[in-house]
GROMACS .gro file of C-alpha atoms in nm:
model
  332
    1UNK     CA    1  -1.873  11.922  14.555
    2UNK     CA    2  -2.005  12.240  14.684
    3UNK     CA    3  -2.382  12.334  14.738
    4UNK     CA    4  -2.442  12.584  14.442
    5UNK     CA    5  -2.300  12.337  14.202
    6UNK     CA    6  -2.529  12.082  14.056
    7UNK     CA    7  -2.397  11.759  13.930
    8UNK     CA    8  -2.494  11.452  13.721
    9UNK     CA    9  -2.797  11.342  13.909
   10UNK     CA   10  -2.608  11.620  14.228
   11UNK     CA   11  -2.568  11.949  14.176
   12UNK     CA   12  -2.358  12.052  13.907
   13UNK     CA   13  -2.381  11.902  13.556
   14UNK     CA   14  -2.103  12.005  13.313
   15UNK     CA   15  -1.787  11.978  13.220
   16UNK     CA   16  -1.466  12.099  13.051
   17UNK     CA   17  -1.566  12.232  12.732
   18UNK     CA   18  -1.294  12.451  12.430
   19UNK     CA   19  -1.313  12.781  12.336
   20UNK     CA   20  -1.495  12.648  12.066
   21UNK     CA   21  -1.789  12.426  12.273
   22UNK     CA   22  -1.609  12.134  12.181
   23UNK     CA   23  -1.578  11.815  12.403
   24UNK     CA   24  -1.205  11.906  12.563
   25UNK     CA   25  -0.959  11.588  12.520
   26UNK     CA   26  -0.685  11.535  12.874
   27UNK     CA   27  -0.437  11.788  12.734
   28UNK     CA   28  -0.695  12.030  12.667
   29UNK     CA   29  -0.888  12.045  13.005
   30UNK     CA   30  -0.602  12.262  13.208
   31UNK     CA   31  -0.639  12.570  12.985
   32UNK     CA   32  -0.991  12.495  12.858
   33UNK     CA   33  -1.311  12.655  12.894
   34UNK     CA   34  -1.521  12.468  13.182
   35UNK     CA   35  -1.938  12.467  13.139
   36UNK     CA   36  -2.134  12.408  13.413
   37UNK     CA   37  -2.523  12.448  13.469
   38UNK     CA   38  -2.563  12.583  13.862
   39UNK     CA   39  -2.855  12.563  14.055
   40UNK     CA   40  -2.999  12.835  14.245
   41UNK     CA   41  -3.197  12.831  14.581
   42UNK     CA   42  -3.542  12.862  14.419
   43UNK     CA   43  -3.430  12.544  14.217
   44UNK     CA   44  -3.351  12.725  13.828
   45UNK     CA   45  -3.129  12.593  13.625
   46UNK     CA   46  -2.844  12.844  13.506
   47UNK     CA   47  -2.565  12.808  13.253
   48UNK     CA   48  -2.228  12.928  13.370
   49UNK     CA   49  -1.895  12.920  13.209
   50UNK     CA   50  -1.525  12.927  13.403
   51UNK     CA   51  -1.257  13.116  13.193
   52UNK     CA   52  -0.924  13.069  13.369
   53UNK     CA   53  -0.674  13.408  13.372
   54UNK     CA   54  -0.443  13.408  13.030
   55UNK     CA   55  -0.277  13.741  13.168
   56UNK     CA   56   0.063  13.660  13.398
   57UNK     CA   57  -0.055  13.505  13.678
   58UNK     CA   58   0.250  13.410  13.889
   59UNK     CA   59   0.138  13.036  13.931
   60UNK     CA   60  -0.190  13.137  14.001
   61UNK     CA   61  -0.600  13.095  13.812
   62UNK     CA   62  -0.592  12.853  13.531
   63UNK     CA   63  -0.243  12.721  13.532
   64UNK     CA   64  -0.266  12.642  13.929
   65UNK     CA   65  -0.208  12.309  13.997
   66UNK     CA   66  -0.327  12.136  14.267
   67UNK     CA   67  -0.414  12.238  14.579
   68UNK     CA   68  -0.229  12.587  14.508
   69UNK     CA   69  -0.360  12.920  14.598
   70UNK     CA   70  -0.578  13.117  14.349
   71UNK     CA   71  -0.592  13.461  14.300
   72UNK     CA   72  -0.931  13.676  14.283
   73UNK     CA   73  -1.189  13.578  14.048
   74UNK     CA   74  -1.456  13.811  13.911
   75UNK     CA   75  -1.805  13.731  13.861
   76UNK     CA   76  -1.977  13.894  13.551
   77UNK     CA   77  -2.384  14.021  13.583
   78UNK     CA   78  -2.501  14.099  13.215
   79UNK     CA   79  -2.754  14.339  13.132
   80UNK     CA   80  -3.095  14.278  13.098
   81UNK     CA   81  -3.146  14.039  12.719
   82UNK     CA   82  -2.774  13.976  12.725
   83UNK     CA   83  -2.634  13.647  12.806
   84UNK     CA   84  -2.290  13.454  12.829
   85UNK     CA   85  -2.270  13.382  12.490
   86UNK     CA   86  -2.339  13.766  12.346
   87UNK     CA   87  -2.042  13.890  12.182
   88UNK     CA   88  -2.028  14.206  12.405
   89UNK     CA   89  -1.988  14.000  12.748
   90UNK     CA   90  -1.733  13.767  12.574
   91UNK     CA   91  -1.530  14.071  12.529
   92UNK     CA   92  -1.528  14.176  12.892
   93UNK     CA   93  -1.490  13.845  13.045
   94UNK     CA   94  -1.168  13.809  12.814
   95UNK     CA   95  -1.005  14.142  12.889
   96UNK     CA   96  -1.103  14.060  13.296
   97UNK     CA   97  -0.938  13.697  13.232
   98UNK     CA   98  -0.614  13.919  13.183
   99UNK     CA   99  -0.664  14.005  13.528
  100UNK     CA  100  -0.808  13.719  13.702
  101UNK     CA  101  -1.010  13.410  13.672
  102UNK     CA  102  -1.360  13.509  13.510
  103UNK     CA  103  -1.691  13.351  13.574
  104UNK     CA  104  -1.985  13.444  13.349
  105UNK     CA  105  -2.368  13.318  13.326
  106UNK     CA  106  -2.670  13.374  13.208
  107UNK     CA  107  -2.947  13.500  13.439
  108UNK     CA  108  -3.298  13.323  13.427
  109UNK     CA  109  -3.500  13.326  13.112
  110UNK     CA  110  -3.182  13.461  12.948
  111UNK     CA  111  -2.987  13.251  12.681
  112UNK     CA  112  -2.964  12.877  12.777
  113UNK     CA  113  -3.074  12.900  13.127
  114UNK     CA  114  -3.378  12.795  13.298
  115UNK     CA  115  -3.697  13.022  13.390
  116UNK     CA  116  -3.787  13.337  13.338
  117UNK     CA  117  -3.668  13.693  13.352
  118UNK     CA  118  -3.824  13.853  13.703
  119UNK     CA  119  -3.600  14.165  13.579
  120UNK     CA  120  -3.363  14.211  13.834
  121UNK     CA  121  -3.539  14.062  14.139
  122UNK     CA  122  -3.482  13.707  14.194
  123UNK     CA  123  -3.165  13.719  13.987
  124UNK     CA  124  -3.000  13.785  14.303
  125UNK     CA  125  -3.061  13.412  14.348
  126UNK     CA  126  -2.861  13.322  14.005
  127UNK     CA  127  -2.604  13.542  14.127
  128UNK     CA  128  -2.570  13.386  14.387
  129UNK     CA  129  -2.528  13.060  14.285
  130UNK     CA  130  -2.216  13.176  14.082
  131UNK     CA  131  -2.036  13.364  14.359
  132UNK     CA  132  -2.064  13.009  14.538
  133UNK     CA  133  -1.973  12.875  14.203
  134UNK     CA  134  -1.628  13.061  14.208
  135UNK     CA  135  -1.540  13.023  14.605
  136UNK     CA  136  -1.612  12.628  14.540
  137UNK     CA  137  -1.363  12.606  14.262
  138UNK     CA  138  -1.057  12.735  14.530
  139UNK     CA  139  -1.120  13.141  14.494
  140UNK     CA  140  -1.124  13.280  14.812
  141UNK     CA  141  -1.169  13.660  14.695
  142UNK     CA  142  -1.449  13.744  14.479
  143UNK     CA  143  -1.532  14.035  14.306
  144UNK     CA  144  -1.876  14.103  14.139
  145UNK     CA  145  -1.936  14.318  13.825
  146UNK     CA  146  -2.236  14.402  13.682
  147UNK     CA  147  -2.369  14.612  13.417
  148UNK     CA  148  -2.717  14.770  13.387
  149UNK     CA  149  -2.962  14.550  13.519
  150UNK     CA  150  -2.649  14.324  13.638
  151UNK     CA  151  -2.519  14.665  13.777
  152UNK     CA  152  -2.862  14.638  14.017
  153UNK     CA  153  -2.833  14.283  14.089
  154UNK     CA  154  -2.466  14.302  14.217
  155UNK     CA  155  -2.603  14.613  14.442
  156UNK     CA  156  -2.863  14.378  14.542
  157UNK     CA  157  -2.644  14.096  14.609
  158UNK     CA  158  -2.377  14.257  14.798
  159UNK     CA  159  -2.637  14.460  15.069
  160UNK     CA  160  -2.837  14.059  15.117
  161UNK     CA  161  -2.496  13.868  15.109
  162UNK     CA  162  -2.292  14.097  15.354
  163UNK     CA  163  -2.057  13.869  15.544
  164UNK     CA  164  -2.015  14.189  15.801
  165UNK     CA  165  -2.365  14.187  15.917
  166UNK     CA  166  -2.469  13.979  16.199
  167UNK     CA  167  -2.826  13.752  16.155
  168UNK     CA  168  -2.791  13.772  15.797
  169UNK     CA  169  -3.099  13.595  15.680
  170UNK     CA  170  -3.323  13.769  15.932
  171UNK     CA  171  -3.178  14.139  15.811
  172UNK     CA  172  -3.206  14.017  15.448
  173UNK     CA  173  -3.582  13.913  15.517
  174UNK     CA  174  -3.630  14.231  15.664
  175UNK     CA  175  -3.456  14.447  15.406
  176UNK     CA  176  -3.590  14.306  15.130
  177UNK     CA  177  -3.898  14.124  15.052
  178UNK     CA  178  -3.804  13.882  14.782
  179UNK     CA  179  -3.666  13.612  15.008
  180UNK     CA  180  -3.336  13.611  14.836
  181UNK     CA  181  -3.136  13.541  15.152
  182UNK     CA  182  -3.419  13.349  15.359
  183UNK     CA  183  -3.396  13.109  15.105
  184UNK     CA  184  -2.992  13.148  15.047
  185UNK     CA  185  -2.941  12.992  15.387
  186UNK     CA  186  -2.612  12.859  15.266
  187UNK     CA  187  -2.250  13.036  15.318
  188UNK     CA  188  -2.021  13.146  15.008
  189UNK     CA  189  -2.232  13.385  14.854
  190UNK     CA  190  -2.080  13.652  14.948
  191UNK     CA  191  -1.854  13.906  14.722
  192UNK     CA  192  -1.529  14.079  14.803
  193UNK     CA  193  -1.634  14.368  14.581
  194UNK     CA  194  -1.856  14.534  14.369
  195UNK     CA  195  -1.870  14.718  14.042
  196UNK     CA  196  -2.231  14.855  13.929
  197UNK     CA  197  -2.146  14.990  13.595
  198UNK     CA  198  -2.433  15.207  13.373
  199UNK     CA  199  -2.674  15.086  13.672
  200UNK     CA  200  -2.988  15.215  13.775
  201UNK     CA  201  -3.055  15.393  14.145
  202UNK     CA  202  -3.430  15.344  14.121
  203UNK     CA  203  -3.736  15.140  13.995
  204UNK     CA  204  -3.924  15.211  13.711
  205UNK     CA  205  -3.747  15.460  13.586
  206UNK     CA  206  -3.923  15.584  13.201
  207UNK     CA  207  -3.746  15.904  13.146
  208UNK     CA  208  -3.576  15.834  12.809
  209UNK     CA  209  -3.699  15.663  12.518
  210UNK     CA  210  -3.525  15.371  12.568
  211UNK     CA  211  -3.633  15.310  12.899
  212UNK     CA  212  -3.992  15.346  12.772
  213UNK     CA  213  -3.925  15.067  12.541
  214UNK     CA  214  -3.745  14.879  12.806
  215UNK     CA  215  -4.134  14.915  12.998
  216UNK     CA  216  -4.278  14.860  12.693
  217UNK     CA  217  -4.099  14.510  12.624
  218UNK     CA  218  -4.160  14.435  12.991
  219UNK     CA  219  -4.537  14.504  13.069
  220UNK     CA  220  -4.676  14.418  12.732
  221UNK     CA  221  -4.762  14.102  12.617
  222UNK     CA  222  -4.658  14.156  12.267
  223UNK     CA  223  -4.344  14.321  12.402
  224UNK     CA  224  -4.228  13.985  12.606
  225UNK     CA  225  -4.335  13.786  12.303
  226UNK     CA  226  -4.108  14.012  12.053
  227UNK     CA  227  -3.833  13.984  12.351
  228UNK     CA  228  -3.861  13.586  12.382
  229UNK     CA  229  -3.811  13.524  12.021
  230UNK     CA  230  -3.662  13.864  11.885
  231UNK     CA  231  -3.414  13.855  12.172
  232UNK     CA  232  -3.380  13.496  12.326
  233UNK     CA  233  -3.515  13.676  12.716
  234UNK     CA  234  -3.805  13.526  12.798
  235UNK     CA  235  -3.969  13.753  13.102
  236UNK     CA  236  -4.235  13.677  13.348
  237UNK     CA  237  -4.568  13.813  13.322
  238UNK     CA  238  -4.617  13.875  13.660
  239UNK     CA  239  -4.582  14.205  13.858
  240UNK     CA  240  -4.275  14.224  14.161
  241UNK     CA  241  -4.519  14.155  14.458
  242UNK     CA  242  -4.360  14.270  14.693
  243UNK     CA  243  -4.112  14.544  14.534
  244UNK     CA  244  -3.764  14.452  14.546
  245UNK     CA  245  -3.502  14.658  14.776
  246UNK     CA  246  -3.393  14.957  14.506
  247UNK     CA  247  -3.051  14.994  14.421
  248UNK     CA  248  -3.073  15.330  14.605
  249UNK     CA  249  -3.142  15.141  14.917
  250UNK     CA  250  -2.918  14.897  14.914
  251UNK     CA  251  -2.608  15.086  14.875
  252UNK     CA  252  -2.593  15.219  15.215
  253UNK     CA  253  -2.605  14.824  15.311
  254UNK     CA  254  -2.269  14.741  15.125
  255UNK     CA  255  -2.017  14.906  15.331
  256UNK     CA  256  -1.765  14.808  15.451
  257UNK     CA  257  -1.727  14.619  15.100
  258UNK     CA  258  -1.566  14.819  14.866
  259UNK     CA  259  -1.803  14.964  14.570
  260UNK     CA  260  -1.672  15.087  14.246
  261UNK     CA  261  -1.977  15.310  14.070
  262UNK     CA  262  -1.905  15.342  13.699
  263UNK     CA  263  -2.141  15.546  13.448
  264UNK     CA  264  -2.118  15.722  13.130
  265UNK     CA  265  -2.213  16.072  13.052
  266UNK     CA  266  -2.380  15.916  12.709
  267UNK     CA  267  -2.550  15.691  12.877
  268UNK     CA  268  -2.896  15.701  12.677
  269UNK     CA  269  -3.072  15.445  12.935
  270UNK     CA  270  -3.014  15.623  13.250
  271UNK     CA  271  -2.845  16.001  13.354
  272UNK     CA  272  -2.588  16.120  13.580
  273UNK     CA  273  -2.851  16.140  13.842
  274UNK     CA  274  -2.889  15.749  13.904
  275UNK     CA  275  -2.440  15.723  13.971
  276UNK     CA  276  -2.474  16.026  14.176
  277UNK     CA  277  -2.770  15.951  14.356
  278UNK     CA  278  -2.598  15.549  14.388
  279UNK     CA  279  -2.267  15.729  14.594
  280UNK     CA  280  -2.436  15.943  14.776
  281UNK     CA  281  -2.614  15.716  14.924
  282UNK     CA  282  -2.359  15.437  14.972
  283UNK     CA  283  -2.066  15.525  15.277
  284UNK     CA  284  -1.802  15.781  15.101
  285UNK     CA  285  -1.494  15.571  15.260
  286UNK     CA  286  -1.614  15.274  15.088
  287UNK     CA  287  -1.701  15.375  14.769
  288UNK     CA  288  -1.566  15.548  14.401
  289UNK     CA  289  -1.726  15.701  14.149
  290UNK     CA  290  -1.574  15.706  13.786
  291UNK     CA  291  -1.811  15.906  13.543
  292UNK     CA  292  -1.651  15.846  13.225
  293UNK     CA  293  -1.664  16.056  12.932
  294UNK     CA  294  -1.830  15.946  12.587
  295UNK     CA  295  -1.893  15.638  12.746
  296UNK     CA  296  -2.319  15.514  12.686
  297UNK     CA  297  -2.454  15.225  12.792
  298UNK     CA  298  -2.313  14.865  13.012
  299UNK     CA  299  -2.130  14.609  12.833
  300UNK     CA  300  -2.206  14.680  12.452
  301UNK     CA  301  -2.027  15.007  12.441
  302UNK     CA  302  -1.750  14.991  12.706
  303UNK     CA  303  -1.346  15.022  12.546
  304UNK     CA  304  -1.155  14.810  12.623
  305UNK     CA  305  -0.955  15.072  12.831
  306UNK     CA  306  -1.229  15.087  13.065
  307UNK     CA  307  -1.280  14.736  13.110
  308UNK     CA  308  -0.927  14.706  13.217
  309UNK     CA  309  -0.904  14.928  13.471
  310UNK     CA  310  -1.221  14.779  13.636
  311UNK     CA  311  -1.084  14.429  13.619
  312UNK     CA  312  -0.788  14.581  13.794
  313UNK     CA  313  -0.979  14.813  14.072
  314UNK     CA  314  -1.209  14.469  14.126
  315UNK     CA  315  -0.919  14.228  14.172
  316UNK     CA  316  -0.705  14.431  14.368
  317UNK     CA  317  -0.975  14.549  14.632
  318UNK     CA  318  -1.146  14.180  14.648
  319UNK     CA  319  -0.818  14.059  14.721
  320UNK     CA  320  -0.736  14.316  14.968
  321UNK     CA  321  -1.084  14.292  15.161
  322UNK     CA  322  -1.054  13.909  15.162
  323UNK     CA  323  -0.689  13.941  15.331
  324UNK     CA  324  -0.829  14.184  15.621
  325UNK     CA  325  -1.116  13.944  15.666
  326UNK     CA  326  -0.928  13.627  15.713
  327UNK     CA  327  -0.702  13.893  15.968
  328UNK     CA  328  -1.025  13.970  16.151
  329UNK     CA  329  -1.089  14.300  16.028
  330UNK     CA  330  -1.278  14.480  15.752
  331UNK     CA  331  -1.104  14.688  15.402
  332UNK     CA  332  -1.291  15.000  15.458
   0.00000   0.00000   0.00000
């Protein structure tokens, strides 16, 4: 049993569930849906589903047997008051399971999970604890996708988690104030890739209206209560002390992990100048940047076109850059 997985009275507690949340019989536990609630470093609960690959996998995801290889599996980062169960991130972990094996979860505060919503800071932690999640279950690539205030969290994640970097808690601790990796002490965390779609570059960003009712929901006490019971996301009250690493900041950290930057030019949360300002910053011969017409905002309004040809850029560069490293070298 790995570290990040909690079980009955250890760390993981869970099981094989159907599509349909039933109890899965013998017969149905090979193809089924598996539940499991992880636990992260700071000690939160969070609920996490395993979707196996349905596409043609050559032997490989959900119909391995045994001890046999598995391919890539991606990791899916909602946005902020989404969760696992939201119709929106169903539909991308589906079309990605056509690609790979898909893990999804719900961050803290968020759906069925434990705590409370520190809005993109400490969810590093609950990501985290799924990346280990995945690399316990036989995956040895891993590619992270995230979408709005996922899309910051996978940033996050990949700059505190870099395998490439020597002393990593000590450059985390220094990098970032939240502790995420001082307390992450534990190997497998890591990702293979990354995919910020619709994310922001920078903190408290207000400059549309619905970022000003994003603040609004956030810094108000009648906004978190309309949010815990309007919207199932129940947020903490208190203020990021210290500030987390920006987005903006940790890009630069990433390379040589390949980063995929994805943003819509209807996005009505945040403009072209948070994607642009996210690749300029990261290194140019580690990182793309789709901008994708009529697209808006994260999961709720990306085709199913452009879901596919993320699964496909994540799977095929998380497999690549998890090839070089077991070579000894880097996919730049």
């Amino acid at each position: 049993m790995s570290a990040g997985a909690e079980g009955y009275g250890g760390p993981f507690r869970g099981g094989t569930v159907t599509s349909r949340g039933g109890r899965a019989g013998a017969g149905e536990a090979a193809g089924g849906l598996r539940r499991a609630r992880l636990r992260t470093c700071d000690g939160v609960g969070i609920e996490a589903e395993y979707r196996p690959r349905t596409g043609d996998s050559g032997g490989r995801g959900g119909e391995a047997e045994g001890d046999a290889p598995k391919g890539a599996a991606i990791v899916v980062a909602h946005g902020f008051t989404g969760s696992l169960e939201r119709p929106a991130v169903r539909r991308a972990s589906q079309v990605f399971a056509r690609h790979a094996d898909v893990i999804t979860f719900s961050f803290r505060g968020h759906g069925r999970s434990q705590g409370r919503s520190t809005v993109g800071d400490r969810e590093v932690l609950d990501l985290a604890a799924a990346v280990r999640w995945a690399r316990s279950l036989g995956h040895s690539a891993v590619a992270t996708v995230g979408f709005s205030m996922g899309g910051s969290v996978v940033l996050r994640h990949a700059a505190l988690h870099a395998p490439h970097r020597t002393g990593g808690g000590q450059d985390a601790e220094t990098a970032d104030g939240t502790h995420g990796e001082r307390m992450d002490a534990r190997g497998g965390a890591h990702t293979d890739a990354v995919v910020a779609v619709s994310a922001p570059a920078r903190w408290y960003y207000r400059g549309t209206p619905a970022m000003r009712r994003v603040h609004w929901a956030v810094q108000r006490p009648v906004g978190r209560l309309v949010s815990r019971y309007g919207l199932r996301t129940r947020i903490h009250h208190r203020d990021w002390d210290p500030v987390p690493l920006s987005p903006v900041e940790a890009a630069p950290l990433i390379a040589p992990t390949p980063l995929l930057v994805v943003h819509g030019d209807r996005d009505a949360y945040f403009p072209l100048d948070h994607p642009l300002s996210l690749a300029e910053a990261a290194d140019p011969a580690a990182t793309e940047l789709w901008i994708e017409h009529g697209f808006g905002h994260a999961e709720n309004a990306a085709p199913p076109g452009l879901l596919e040809r993320i699964a496909s850029w994540a799977t095929a560069r998380a497999e690549r850059a998890a090839r070089h490293d077991g070579a000894g070298t880097t996919d730049g």
